[in-house]
Each structure stands twice: as C-alpha cells, then as structure tokens.
Amino acid sequence: MNAARPVSLSRATALVAQREIVTRVRSKAFLVSTGILLVGIVVAFVVMQLLGDREQTTSVAAPAAIAAELPDGAGIEVTTTASAEEARALVAEEEVDAAVVADDASPAGVTIVAQTEAPEALVSALSLAPTVELLDPDGAWSALRYIMGIAFGVIFMGAAMSFGMPVATSVVEEKQTRVVEILITAIPARALLAGKVLGNTAMAFAQIALVAITVSGSLLATGQTEILAGLGSPLLWFALFFVTGFLLIATLFAATGAMVSRQEDISQTISPILYLVMAPYMLVIFFSNNPLVMAIMSYVPFSSPVSMPIRMFFGEAEWWEPIVSIVLSLAACVGVVALAARIYENSLLRMGARVSWRDALAH
C-alpha cells in the first residue's frame, strides 16, 4: 500500500477555515443575531426618515395687507382675515397658533398675538437675521461625528467579540479535550491557526458586508441619498480596514488562547486583547472632536478601522492617508501573525498550568 500523502499547508488551512465557516453558518444563534442586527438597522433608518419628514406647521392669521408680506410655506400656514380683531379671535378660539397684526408702536411694525408663547418659526420669519462670522466653524461639538463614532466602534467591537472570542475558546476547548493532539498529527499547527483565523475573518467580513449593503439599501429606500453619497467611500474603507484590524485581533485571540488549558483560565490571557478591542470605541467617543488625536488614531492599526472612515466622511483626510494607513496595518499584520504563530506553536501542546509569556515566545 502507498503511504498517504501529507496534507499541504494551504490545503490544511482551507479545510480548517471551511470547518469554521460551516460551524458558524449552522449556528442558529449566529443567524438569529445577524437577522436582528440587520432588521434593527432598517428600522433605525426608517424611524430617522419619519422623524425628519415630520414638519411642524405653524398656523398664522393676519389681515390681508400683512398676510401678503408673510412667508406662506417653510413651516408657516397663513390664513387671511378681514381685520385684526378677527385674527385675534381666531387665536382666542385656538383655531390658529398665532396672529400677526399691525402695531405702529412696535419697532417691527407688527405684533404677534399668541396664547402662551410665540411660535419660534414665526418669530424667526419676522426677524432680520444679522450676518454671522464663525472663527472656528469646525470646532463645535458634532452630533453626527459622535453618532458615527459610536456606530463604527460598536460594529468593530461587536464583530471582534462575536468572531474573535470563539477563536480563543475553541482553541482552549481543543486543548482541554485533547482533540488538538489528534489534529496536530494530521495538519501543521500553523495551518490550524491560519484556518481558524481566516475562517472567522471571512464570516466577520461577510457580516460587515451585509451591514454595509443594508445601510446603503435603507438610505436609498428612504431617500437619504445625500448621506449615502458621503458615506459610500468611508463604508468601503471601513470594510477594508476591518479586515486588517480583525486579522490582528483574531490572531492574538488564537495565540493567547493556546497559552491555557482550561476555559476558566482564558480570561487571564485575553484581557490585553479585550483592551485593544475596546480602545478604538472609547477613544473615538472621548476624542471625536480632537483633530490631532483622531489623526494619530487613524494610523494605529487597532483604531484606524474606526477613526479613518470618520475623518474621510468629514473631508479631513487627504486621498493618500487611507492608503498609507492600510499599508501600516498590513505590515502590522505580518509582524503580529509571525509573533502569534510562535506563541501558538510553543503553547498548543503544553497542558496543565498557564504557559508564561517567556516560554511562549521562546525560540
């Protein structure tokens, strides 16, 4: 009989990745959570559109001479009356929100009559607005920037936790049940590491792609094309940055998971990785309006998936900046993968006590 040919590294990696993907796709919890996420996105954009379209109209009564001067539209509905007394009567009967009548003693020449308070839309329409000069127009707090930071941060952190943590727990489970000893006899340790990371990265990217498609479709369906036009490029870059950022996170999860042999001990080794996952989310929220901090974070591999797309959306990044940032992220991936592979190979078959960092990094 001919001896069985050893499985090549690429083939073994593909087999492990396929197993990870099939296992996740068959998980009802994964399918349900993904469905809830996508439905939540659609509902959020529909609600935003409904709130945006709900325009509060102020009804105003005024004599013919004054009614002709009032802006009919833009939130103001004008009712023409025969006299000022009739206009006042409509306000008293709560048929209209306010009345505008002539008043020679008023600097504006008219007086607004209302029940409890004058409608702001009417006051603004009758006011002469002065010219405004802003010395720092971009320095104010931006609600949209804050919301985008939360959105990108939550998506990145959620995906890293949903797909990265299982990498570590599956490694520990295979060690605890000693299944890994059988796997290593058939495939190289590096193939096992690469397959786990690539399989979960593919699933995480697929979920992010679904999120991007759902966001784009929701914006188109609700007619919010201006937001979509500005968000299109940042979304694509976010997906690209997400791949490199998640590769770093998932590789470190697998390597640190290999350092322990029991599920109870896993929190000891993955704590630093959890900080790397949470850091972009927290930093972007606290420093969203700090240009210097945001610029620095857009070049750091673990925070660039969140900070760089935001800077691109607001036109703060030059065309070459995301390219340089992605190159730095890829270089970091190469270094982290090499380091994680050494930790993984040195720790995978060591049972019992937690493997120290010194032993895990030894040649």
Coordinates of C-alpha atoms in Angstrom, one line a residue, residues 145-296:
R145 CA -19.5 62.7 14.3
Y146 CA -20.4 61.3 17.7
I147 CA -23.1 59.0 16.3
M148 CA -20.7 57.8 13.5
G149 CA -18.0 57.1 16.1
I150 CA -20.4 55.0 18.2
A151 CA -21.7 53.2 15.1
F152 CA -18.3 52.3 13.7
G153 CA -17.0 51.5 17.1
V154 CA -19.9 49.2 18.1
I155 CA -19.7 47.4 14.8
F156 CA -16.0 46.8 15.0
M157 CA -16.1 45.9 18.7
G158 CA -19.2 43.7 18.3
A159 CA -17.7 41.8 15.4
A160 CA -14.4 41.3 17.1
M161 CA -16.1 39.9 20.2
S162 CA -18.6 37.8 18.2
F163 CA -16.0 36.2 15.9
G164 CA -12.7 36.7 17.8
M165 CA -13.6 35.3 21.2
P166 CA -14.8 32.0 19.7
V167 CA -11.4 31.5 18.2
A168 CA -9.8 31.6 21.6
T169 CA -12.5 29.5 23.3
S170 CA -12.3 26.8 20.5
V171 CA -8.5 26.6 20.9
V172 CA -8.9 26.1 24.7
E173 CA -11.7 23.5 24.1
E174 CA -9.5 21.5 21.7
K175 CA -6.7 21.6 24.3
Q176 CA -8.9 20.7 27.2
T177 CA -10.4 17.7 25.3
R178 CA -7.0 16.8 23.8
V179 CA -8.5 16.8 20.4
V180 CA -5.7 19.1 19.4
E181 CA -3.2 16.2 19.8
I182 CA -5.0 14.3 17.1
L183 CA -5.3 17.3 14.8
I184 CA -1.6 18.1 15.1
T185 CA -0.7 14.6 13.8
A186 CA -2.6 15.3 10.6
I187 CA -2.0 19.0 9.9
P188 CA 0.7 21.6 10.9
A189 CA 0.0 23.9 13.9
R190 CA 0.4 26.9 11.6
A191 CA -2.4 25.6 9.4
L192 CA -4.7 25.1 12.4
L193 CA -4.0 28.7 13.5
A194 CA -4.4 30.2 10.0
G195 CA -7.5 28.2 9.2
K196 CA -9.3 29.4 12.4
V197 CA -8.3 33.0 11.8
L198 CA -9.2 33.1 8.1
G199 CA -12.4 31.2 8.6
N200 CA -13.7 33.6 11.3
T201 CA -12.3 36.6 9.4
A202 CA -14.3 35.6 6.3
M203 CA -17.5 35.3 8.4
A204 CA -16.9 38.6 10.1
F205 CA -16.3 40.3 6.8
A206 CA -19.5 38.7 5.4
Q207 CA -21.5 40.2 8.2
I208 CA -19.9 43.6 7.8
A209 CA -20.7 43.4 4.0
L210 CA -24.3 42.6 4.9
V211 CA -24.4 45.6 7.2
A212 CA -23.0 47.9 4.5
I213 CA -25.5 46.6 2.0
T214 CA -28.3 47.0 4.4
V215 CA -27.3 50.6 5.3
S216 CA -27.0 51.6 1.7
G217 CA -30.3 50.0 0.8
S218 CA -32.0 51.7 3.7
L219 CA -30.7 55.1 2.8
L220 CA -31.8 54.6 -0.8
A221 CA -35.2 53.3 0.2
T222 CA -35.8 56.3 2.5
G223 CA -34.5 58.8 0.0
Q224 CA -31.5 59.9 2.1
T225 CA -29.2 59.9 -0.9
E226 CA -27.1 62.8 0.3
I227 CA -26.0 60.9 3.4
L228 CA -25.3 57.8 1.2
A229 CA -23.2 59.8 -1.2
G230 CA -21.0 61.0 1.6
L231 CA -21.0 57.6 3.4
G232 CA -20.2 55.4 0.4
S233 CA -16.4 55.7 0.3
P234 CA -16.0 55.7 4.1
L235 CA -18.1 52.5 4.3
L236 CA -15.8 50.8 1.7
W237 CA -12.7 51.8 3.5
F238 CA -14.2 50.7 6.8
A239 CA -14.7 47.2 5.4
L240 CA -11.1 47.1 4.1
F241 CA -9.7 48.4 7.4
F242 CA -11.9 46.0 9.3
V243 CA -10.3 43.0 7.6
T244 CA -6.8 44.0 8.7
G245 CA -7.9 45.0 12.1
F246 CA -9.8 41.8 12.7
L247 CA -6.9 39.7 11.4
L248 CA -4.8 41.3 14.2
I249 CA -7.4 40.7 16.8
A250 CA -8.3 37.1 15.8
T251 CA -4.7 36.1 15.5
L252 CA -3.9 37.4 19.0
F253 CA -7.1 35.7 20.4
A254 CA -5.9 32.3 19.0
A255 CA -2.4 32.7 20.2
T256 CA -3.3 33.8 23.8
G257 CA -6.0 31.1 23.9
A258 CA -3.3 28.5 23.3
M259 CA -1.5 29.6 26.5
V260 CA -4.1 28.0 28.8
S261 CA -5.6 24.5 29.0
R262 CA -8.9 25.3 30.8
Q263 CA -11.8 27.6 29.9
E264 CA -11.7 29.0 33.5
D265 CA -8.2 30.5 32.8
I266 CA -8.8 32.1 29.5
S267 CA -9.7 35.5 30.9
Q268 CA -6.1 35.8 32.3
T269 CA -4.5 35.8 28.9
I270 CA -7.1 37.5 26.7
S271 CA -7.5 40.6 28.9
P272 CA -4.9 42.7 26.9
I273 CA -6.7 41.8 23.7
L274 CA -10.0 42.9 25.0
Y275 CA -8.5 46.3 25.8
L276 CA -7.2 46.5 22.2
V277 CA -10.8 45.8 21.0
M278 CA -12.4 48.4 23.3
A279 CA -9.8 51.1 22.9
P280 CA -11.0 52.4 19.5
Y281 CA -14.6 52.6 20.7
M282 CA -13.7 54.5 23.8
L283 CA -11.1 56.8 22.3
V284 CA -13.3 57.9 19.3
I285 CA -16.1 58.8 21.7
F286 CA -14.0 60.8 24.0
F287 CA -11.8 62.5 21.4
S288 CA -14.1 62.7 18.4
N289 CA -13.7 66.4 18.1
N290 CA -9.9 66.4 18.7
P291 CA -8.3 66.6 15.2
L292 CA -4.8 65.6 16.4
V293 CA -5.9 62.5 18.4
M294 CA -8.2 61.4 15.5
A295 CA -5.3 61.8 13.0
I296 CA -3.0 59.8 15.2

